[in-house]
Coordinates of C-alpha atoms (C1' of nucleotides) in Angstrom, one line a residue:
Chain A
X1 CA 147.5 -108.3 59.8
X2 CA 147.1 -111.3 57.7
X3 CA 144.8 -114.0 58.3
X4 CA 145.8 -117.2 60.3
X5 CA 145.8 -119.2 57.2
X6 CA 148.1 -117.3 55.0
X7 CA 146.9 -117.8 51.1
X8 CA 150.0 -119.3 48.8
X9 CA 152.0 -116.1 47.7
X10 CA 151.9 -114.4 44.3
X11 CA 155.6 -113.0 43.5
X12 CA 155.9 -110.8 41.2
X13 CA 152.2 -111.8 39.6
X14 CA 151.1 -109.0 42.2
X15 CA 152.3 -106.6 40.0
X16 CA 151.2 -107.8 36.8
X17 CA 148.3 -106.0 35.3
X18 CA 147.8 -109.0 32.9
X19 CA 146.8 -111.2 36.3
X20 CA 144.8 -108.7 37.7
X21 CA 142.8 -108.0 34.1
X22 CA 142.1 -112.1 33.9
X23 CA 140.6 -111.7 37.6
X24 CA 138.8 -108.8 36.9
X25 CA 137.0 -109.6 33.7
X26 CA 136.4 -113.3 35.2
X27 CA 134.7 -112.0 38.2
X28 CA 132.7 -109.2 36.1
X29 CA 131.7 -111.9 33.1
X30 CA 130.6 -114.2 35.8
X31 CA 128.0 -111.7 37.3
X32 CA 126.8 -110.5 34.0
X33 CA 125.8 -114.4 32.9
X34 CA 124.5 -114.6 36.6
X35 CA 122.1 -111.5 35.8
X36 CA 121.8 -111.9 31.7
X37 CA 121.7 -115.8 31.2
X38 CA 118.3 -115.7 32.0
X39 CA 117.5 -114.3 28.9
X40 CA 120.7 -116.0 26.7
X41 CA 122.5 -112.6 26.4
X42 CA 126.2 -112.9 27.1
X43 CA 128.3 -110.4 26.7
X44 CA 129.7 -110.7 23.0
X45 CA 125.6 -110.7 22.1
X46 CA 125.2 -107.8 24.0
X47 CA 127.5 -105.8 22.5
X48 CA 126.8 -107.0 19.2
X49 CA 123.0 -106.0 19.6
X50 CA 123.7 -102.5 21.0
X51 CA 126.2 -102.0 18.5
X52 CA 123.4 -102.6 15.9
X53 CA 121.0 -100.5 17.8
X54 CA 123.5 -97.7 17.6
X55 CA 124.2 -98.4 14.1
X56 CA 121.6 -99.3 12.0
X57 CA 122.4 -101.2 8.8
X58 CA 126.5 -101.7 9.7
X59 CA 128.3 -104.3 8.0
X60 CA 129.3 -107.5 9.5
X61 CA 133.1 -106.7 8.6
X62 CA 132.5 -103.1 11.0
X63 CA 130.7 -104.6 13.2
X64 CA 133.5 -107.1 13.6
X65 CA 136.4 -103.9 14.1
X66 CA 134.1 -102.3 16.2
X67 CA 133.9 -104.8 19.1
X68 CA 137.6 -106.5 18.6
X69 CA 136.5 -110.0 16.8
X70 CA 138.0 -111.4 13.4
X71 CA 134.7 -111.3 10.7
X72 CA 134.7 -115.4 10.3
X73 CA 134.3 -115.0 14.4
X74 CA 130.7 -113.0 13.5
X75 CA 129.3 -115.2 11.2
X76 CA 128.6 -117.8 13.5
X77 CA 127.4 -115.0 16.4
X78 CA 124.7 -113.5 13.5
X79 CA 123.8 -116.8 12.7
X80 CA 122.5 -117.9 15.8
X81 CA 120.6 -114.2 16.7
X82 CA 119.1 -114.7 13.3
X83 CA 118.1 -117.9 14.0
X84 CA 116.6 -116.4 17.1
X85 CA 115.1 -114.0 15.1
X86 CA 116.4 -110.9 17.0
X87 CA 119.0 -109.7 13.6
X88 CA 118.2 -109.2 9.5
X89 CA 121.0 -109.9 7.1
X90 CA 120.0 -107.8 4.2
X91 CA 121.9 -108.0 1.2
X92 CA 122.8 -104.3 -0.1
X93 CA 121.8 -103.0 -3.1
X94 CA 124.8 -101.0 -4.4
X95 CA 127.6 -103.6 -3.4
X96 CA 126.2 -107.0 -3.4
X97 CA 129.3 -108.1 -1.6
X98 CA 128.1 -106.3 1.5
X99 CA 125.0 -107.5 4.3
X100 CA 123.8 -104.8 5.7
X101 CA 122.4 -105.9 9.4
X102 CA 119.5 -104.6 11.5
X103 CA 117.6 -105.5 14.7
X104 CA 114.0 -106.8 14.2
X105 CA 111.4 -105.6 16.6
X106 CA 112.0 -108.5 18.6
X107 CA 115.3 -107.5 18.8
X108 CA 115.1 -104.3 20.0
X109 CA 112.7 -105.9 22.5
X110 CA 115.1 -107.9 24.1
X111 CA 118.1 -105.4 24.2
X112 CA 116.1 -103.4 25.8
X113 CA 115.2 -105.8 28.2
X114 CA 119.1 -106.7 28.1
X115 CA 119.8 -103.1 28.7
X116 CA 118.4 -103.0 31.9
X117 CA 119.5 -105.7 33.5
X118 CA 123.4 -105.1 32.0
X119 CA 122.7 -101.7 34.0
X120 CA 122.0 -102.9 37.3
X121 CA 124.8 -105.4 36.5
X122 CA 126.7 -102.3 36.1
X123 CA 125.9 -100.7 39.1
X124 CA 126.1 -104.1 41.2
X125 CA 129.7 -104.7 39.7
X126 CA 131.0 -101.0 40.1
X127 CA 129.4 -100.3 43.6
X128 CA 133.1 -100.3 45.1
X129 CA 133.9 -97.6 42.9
X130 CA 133.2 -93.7 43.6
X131 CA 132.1 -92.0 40.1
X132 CA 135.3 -90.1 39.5
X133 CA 137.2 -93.8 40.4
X134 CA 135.2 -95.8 37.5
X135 CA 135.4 -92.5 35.3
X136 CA 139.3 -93.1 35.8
X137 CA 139.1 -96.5 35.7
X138 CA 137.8 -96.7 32.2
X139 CA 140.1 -94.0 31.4
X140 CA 142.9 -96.2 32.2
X141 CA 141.9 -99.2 30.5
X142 CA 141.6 -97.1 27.8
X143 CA 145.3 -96.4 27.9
X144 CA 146.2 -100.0 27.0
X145 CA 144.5 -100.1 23.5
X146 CA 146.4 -99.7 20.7
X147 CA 147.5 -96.2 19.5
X148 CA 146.5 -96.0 15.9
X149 CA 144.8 -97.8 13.0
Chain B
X1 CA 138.1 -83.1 16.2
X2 CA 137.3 -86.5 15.6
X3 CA 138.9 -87.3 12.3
X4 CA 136.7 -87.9 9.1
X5 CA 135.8 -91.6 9.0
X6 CA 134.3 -91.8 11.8
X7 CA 133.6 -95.6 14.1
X8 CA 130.4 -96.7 15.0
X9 CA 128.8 -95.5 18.1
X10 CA 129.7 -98.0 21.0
X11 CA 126.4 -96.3 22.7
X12 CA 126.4 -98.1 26.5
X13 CA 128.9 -100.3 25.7
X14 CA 131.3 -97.4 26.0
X15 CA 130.3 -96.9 30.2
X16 CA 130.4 -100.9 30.7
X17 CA 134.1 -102.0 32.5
X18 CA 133.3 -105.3 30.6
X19 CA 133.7 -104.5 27.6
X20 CA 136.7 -102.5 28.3
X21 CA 138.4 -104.9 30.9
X22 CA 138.0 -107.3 27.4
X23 CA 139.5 -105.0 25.4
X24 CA 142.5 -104.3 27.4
X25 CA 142.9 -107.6 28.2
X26 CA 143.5 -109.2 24.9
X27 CA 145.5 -105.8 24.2
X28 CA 148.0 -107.1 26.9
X29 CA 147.8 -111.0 26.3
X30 CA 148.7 -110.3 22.8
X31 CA 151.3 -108.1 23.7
X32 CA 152.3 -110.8 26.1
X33 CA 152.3 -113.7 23.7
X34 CA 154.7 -111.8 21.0
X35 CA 157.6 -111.5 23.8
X36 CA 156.6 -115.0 25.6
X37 CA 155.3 -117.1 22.9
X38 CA 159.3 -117.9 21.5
X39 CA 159.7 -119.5 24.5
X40 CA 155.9 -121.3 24.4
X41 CA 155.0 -119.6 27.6
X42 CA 151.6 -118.4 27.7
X43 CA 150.0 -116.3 30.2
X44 CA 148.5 -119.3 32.4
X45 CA 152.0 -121.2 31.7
X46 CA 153.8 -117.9 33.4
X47 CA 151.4 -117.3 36.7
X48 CA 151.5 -122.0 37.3
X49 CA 155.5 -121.2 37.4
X50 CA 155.7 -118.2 39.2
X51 CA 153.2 -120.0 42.1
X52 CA 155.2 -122.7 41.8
X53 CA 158.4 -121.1 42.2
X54 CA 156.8 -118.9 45.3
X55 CA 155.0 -121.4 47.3
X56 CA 157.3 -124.7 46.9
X57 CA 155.6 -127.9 47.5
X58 CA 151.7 -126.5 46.8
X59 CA 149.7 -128.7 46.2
X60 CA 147.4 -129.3 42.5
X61 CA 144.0 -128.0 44.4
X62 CA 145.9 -124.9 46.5
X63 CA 147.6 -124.2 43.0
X64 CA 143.9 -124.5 41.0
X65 CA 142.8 -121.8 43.4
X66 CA 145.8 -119.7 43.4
X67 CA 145.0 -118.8 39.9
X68 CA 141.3 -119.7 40.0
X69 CA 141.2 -122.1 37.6
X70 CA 139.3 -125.7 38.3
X71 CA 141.4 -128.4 39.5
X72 CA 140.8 -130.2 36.4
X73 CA 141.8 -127.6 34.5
X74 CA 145.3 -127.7 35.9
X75 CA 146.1 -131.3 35.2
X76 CA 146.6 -131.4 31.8
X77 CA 148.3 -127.7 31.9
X78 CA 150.8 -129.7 34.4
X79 CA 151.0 -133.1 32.2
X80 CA 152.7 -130.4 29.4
X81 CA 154.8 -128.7 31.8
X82 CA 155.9 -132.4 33.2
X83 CA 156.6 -133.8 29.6
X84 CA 158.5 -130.6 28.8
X85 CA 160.6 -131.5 32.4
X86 CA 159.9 -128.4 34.3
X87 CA 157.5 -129.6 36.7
X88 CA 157.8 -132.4 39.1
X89 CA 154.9 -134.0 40.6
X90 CA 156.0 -136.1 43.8
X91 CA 153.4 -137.7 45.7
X92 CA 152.6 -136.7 49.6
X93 CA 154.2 -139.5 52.2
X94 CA 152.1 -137.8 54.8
X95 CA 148.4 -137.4 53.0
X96 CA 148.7 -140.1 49.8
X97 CA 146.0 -138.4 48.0
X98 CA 148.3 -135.3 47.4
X99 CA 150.7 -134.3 45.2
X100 CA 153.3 -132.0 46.0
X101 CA 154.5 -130.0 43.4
X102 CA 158.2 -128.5 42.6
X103 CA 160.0 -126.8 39.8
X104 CA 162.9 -128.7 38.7
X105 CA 166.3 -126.9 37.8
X106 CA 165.0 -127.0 34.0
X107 CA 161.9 -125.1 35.2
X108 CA 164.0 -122.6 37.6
X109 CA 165.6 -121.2 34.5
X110 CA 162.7 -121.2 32.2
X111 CA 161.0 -119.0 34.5
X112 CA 164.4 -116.7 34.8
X113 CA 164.2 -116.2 31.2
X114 CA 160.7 -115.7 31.2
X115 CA 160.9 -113.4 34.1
X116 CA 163.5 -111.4 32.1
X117 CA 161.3 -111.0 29.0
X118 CA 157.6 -110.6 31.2
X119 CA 159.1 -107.7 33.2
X120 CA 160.2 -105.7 29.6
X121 CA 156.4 -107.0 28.7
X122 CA 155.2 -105.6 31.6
X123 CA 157.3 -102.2 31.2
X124 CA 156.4 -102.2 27.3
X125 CA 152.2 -102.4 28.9
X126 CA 152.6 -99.5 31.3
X127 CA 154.4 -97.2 29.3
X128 CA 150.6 -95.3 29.2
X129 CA 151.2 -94.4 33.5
X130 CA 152.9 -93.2 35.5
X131 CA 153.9 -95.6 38.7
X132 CA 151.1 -93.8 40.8
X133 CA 148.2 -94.4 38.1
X134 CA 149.7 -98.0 37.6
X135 CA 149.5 -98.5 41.6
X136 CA 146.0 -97.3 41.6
X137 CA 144.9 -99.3 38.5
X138 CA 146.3 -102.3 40.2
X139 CA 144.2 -101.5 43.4
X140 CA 140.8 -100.4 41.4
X141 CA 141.2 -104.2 39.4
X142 CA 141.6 -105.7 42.7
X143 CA 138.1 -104.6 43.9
X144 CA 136.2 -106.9 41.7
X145 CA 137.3 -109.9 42.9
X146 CA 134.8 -111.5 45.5
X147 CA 135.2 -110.0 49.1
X148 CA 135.8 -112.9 51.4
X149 CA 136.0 -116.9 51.1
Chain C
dT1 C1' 131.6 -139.3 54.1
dA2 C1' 134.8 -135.9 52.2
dT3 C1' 138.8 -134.8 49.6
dT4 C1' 142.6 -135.2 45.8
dG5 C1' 143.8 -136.0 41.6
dT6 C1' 142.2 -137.9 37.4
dT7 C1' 139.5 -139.0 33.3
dA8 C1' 136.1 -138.5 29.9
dT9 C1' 133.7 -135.4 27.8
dA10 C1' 131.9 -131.3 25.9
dC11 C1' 131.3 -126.6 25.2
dT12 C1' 132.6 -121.8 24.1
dC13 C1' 135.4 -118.7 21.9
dT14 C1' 138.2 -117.5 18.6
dA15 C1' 141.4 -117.6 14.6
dT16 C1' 143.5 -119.2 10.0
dA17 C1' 143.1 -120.4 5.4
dA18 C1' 140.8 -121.3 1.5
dC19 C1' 136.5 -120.5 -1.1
dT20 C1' 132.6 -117.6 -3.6
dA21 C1' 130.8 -113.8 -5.4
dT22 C1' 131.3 -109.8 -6.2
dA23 C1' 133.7 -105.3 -7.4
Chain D
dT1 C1' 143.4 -107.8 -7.9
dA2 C1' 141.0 -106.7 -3.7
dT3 C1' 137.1 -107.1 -0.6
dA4 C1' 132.8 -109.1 2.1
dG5 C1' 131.0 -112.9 3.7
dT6 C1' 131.3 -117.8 4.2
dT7 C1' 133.0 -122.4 5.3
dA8 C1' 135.8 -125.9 7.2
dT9 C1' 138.7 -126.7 10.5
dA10 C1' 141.4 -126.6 14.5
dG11 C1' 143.2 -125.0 18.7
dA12 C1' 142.9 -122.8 23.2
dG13 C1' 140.8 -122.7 27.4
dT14 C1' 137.9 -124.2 30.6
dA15 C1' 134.2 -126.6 33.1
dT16 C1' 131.1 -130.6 34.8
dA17 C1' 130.4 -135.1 36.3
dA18 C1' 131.9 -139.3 37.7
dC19 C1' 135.7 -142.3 39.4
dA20 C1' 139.6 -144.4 42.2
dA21 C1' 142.4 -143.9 46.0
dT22 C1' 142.8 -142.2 50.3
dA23 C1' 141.7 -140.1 54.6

DNA sequence: TATTGTTATACTCTATAACTATA
DNA sequence: TATAGTTATAGAGTATAACAATA
């Protein structure tokens, strides 16, 4: 039964994935800068970083694809982890137009560092889930993506 | 077979609900905004009307919390609602600090319309499940919010 | 003292459009 | 002509802190 002091009711927001996403990701950001602002790693840094460890040398216009952001949005981003000294822009050889990017020591230093605390994070935020429940989970977030491209 | 240009690695990033609750998340606001954003209803816009149309009379504070956003994030979202004339602020008799807050008739229809076009949004969004996966996504999103309060 | 709404302020995130330098 | 990165700029969205009125 509900509680005494009934909470203002939602209509048909109940059945809107769109509210539920906002709430979710808001409540899952907010315990990842709990765990990772320690360290100045928020989320768009982390996955920039591990998408650089995982590919070495990417260009900023890839990287941008590859985690959803328009490329003027990376500048900015790159800027400050180079300023941090955690990212190399290196100018390529073949095409001068591209910037090939890498992780310095110190940057692999401190996503590794990053990567364990965004995996206790993980386990923290997913602890109401059973395995198979977050395995579908992301499966069904996956659904909303667009088809091709 | 993956096809023959391959994308980058996503490495962790590809196990963290973050990243994907981001990803489907702008998928659907996007989504949202090309159905919504002829009438200059954005997703915030859509869930103030809908709470206000539901729980007539909330107050500023009970709505701020209904869609956990701060209360001074919600005055000037209402100052643009009230200049556009869907959104009447009457102050309390009872409690002078309060204001009590009610849809006028402009606002009523407003929110018809944008029911209309928000439920085809939400159909268009869920075409990827079925009403039982849709159901269960709803409840798995639910479980991140914070237990009690 | 505590609370409601407000203000002033500022910060983050992100995009658009135009520029440059290449190709 | 087209592309990669950059710059300048602007707009959302949101929060914090302090304030006035009220309780």
């Amino acid at each position: 039964m509900p509680s005494s002091r009934k909470s203002p009711a939602l209509g048909c927001l109940a059945g809107h994935v769109g509210f539920h996403l906002r709430l979710a990701q808001l409540a899952v950001f907010e315990r990842f800068e709990s765990r990772l602002g320690e360290i100045d790693v928020s989320p768009a840094i982390f996955s920039v970083l591990e998408v650089l460890h995982q590919n070495d040398g990417i260009t900023q216009s890839t990287l941008a694809a590859t985690v959803s952001l328009d490329r003027s949005s990376v500048v900015p981003l790159l800027d400050k982890l180079a300023k941090r000294g955690l990212v190399e822009r290196r100018a390529s050889t073949t095409d001068r137009r591209h910037n090939h990017l890498h992780l310095t020591d110190a940057g692999r230093e401190l996503l590794a560092e990053a990567t364990r605390r965004a995996s206790e994070h993980e386990k923290e935020v997913c602890k109401p889930f059973t395995i198979a429940e977050k395995k579908l989970l992301l499966d069904l977030l996956g659904r909303f993506r667009k088809p091709r491209t």
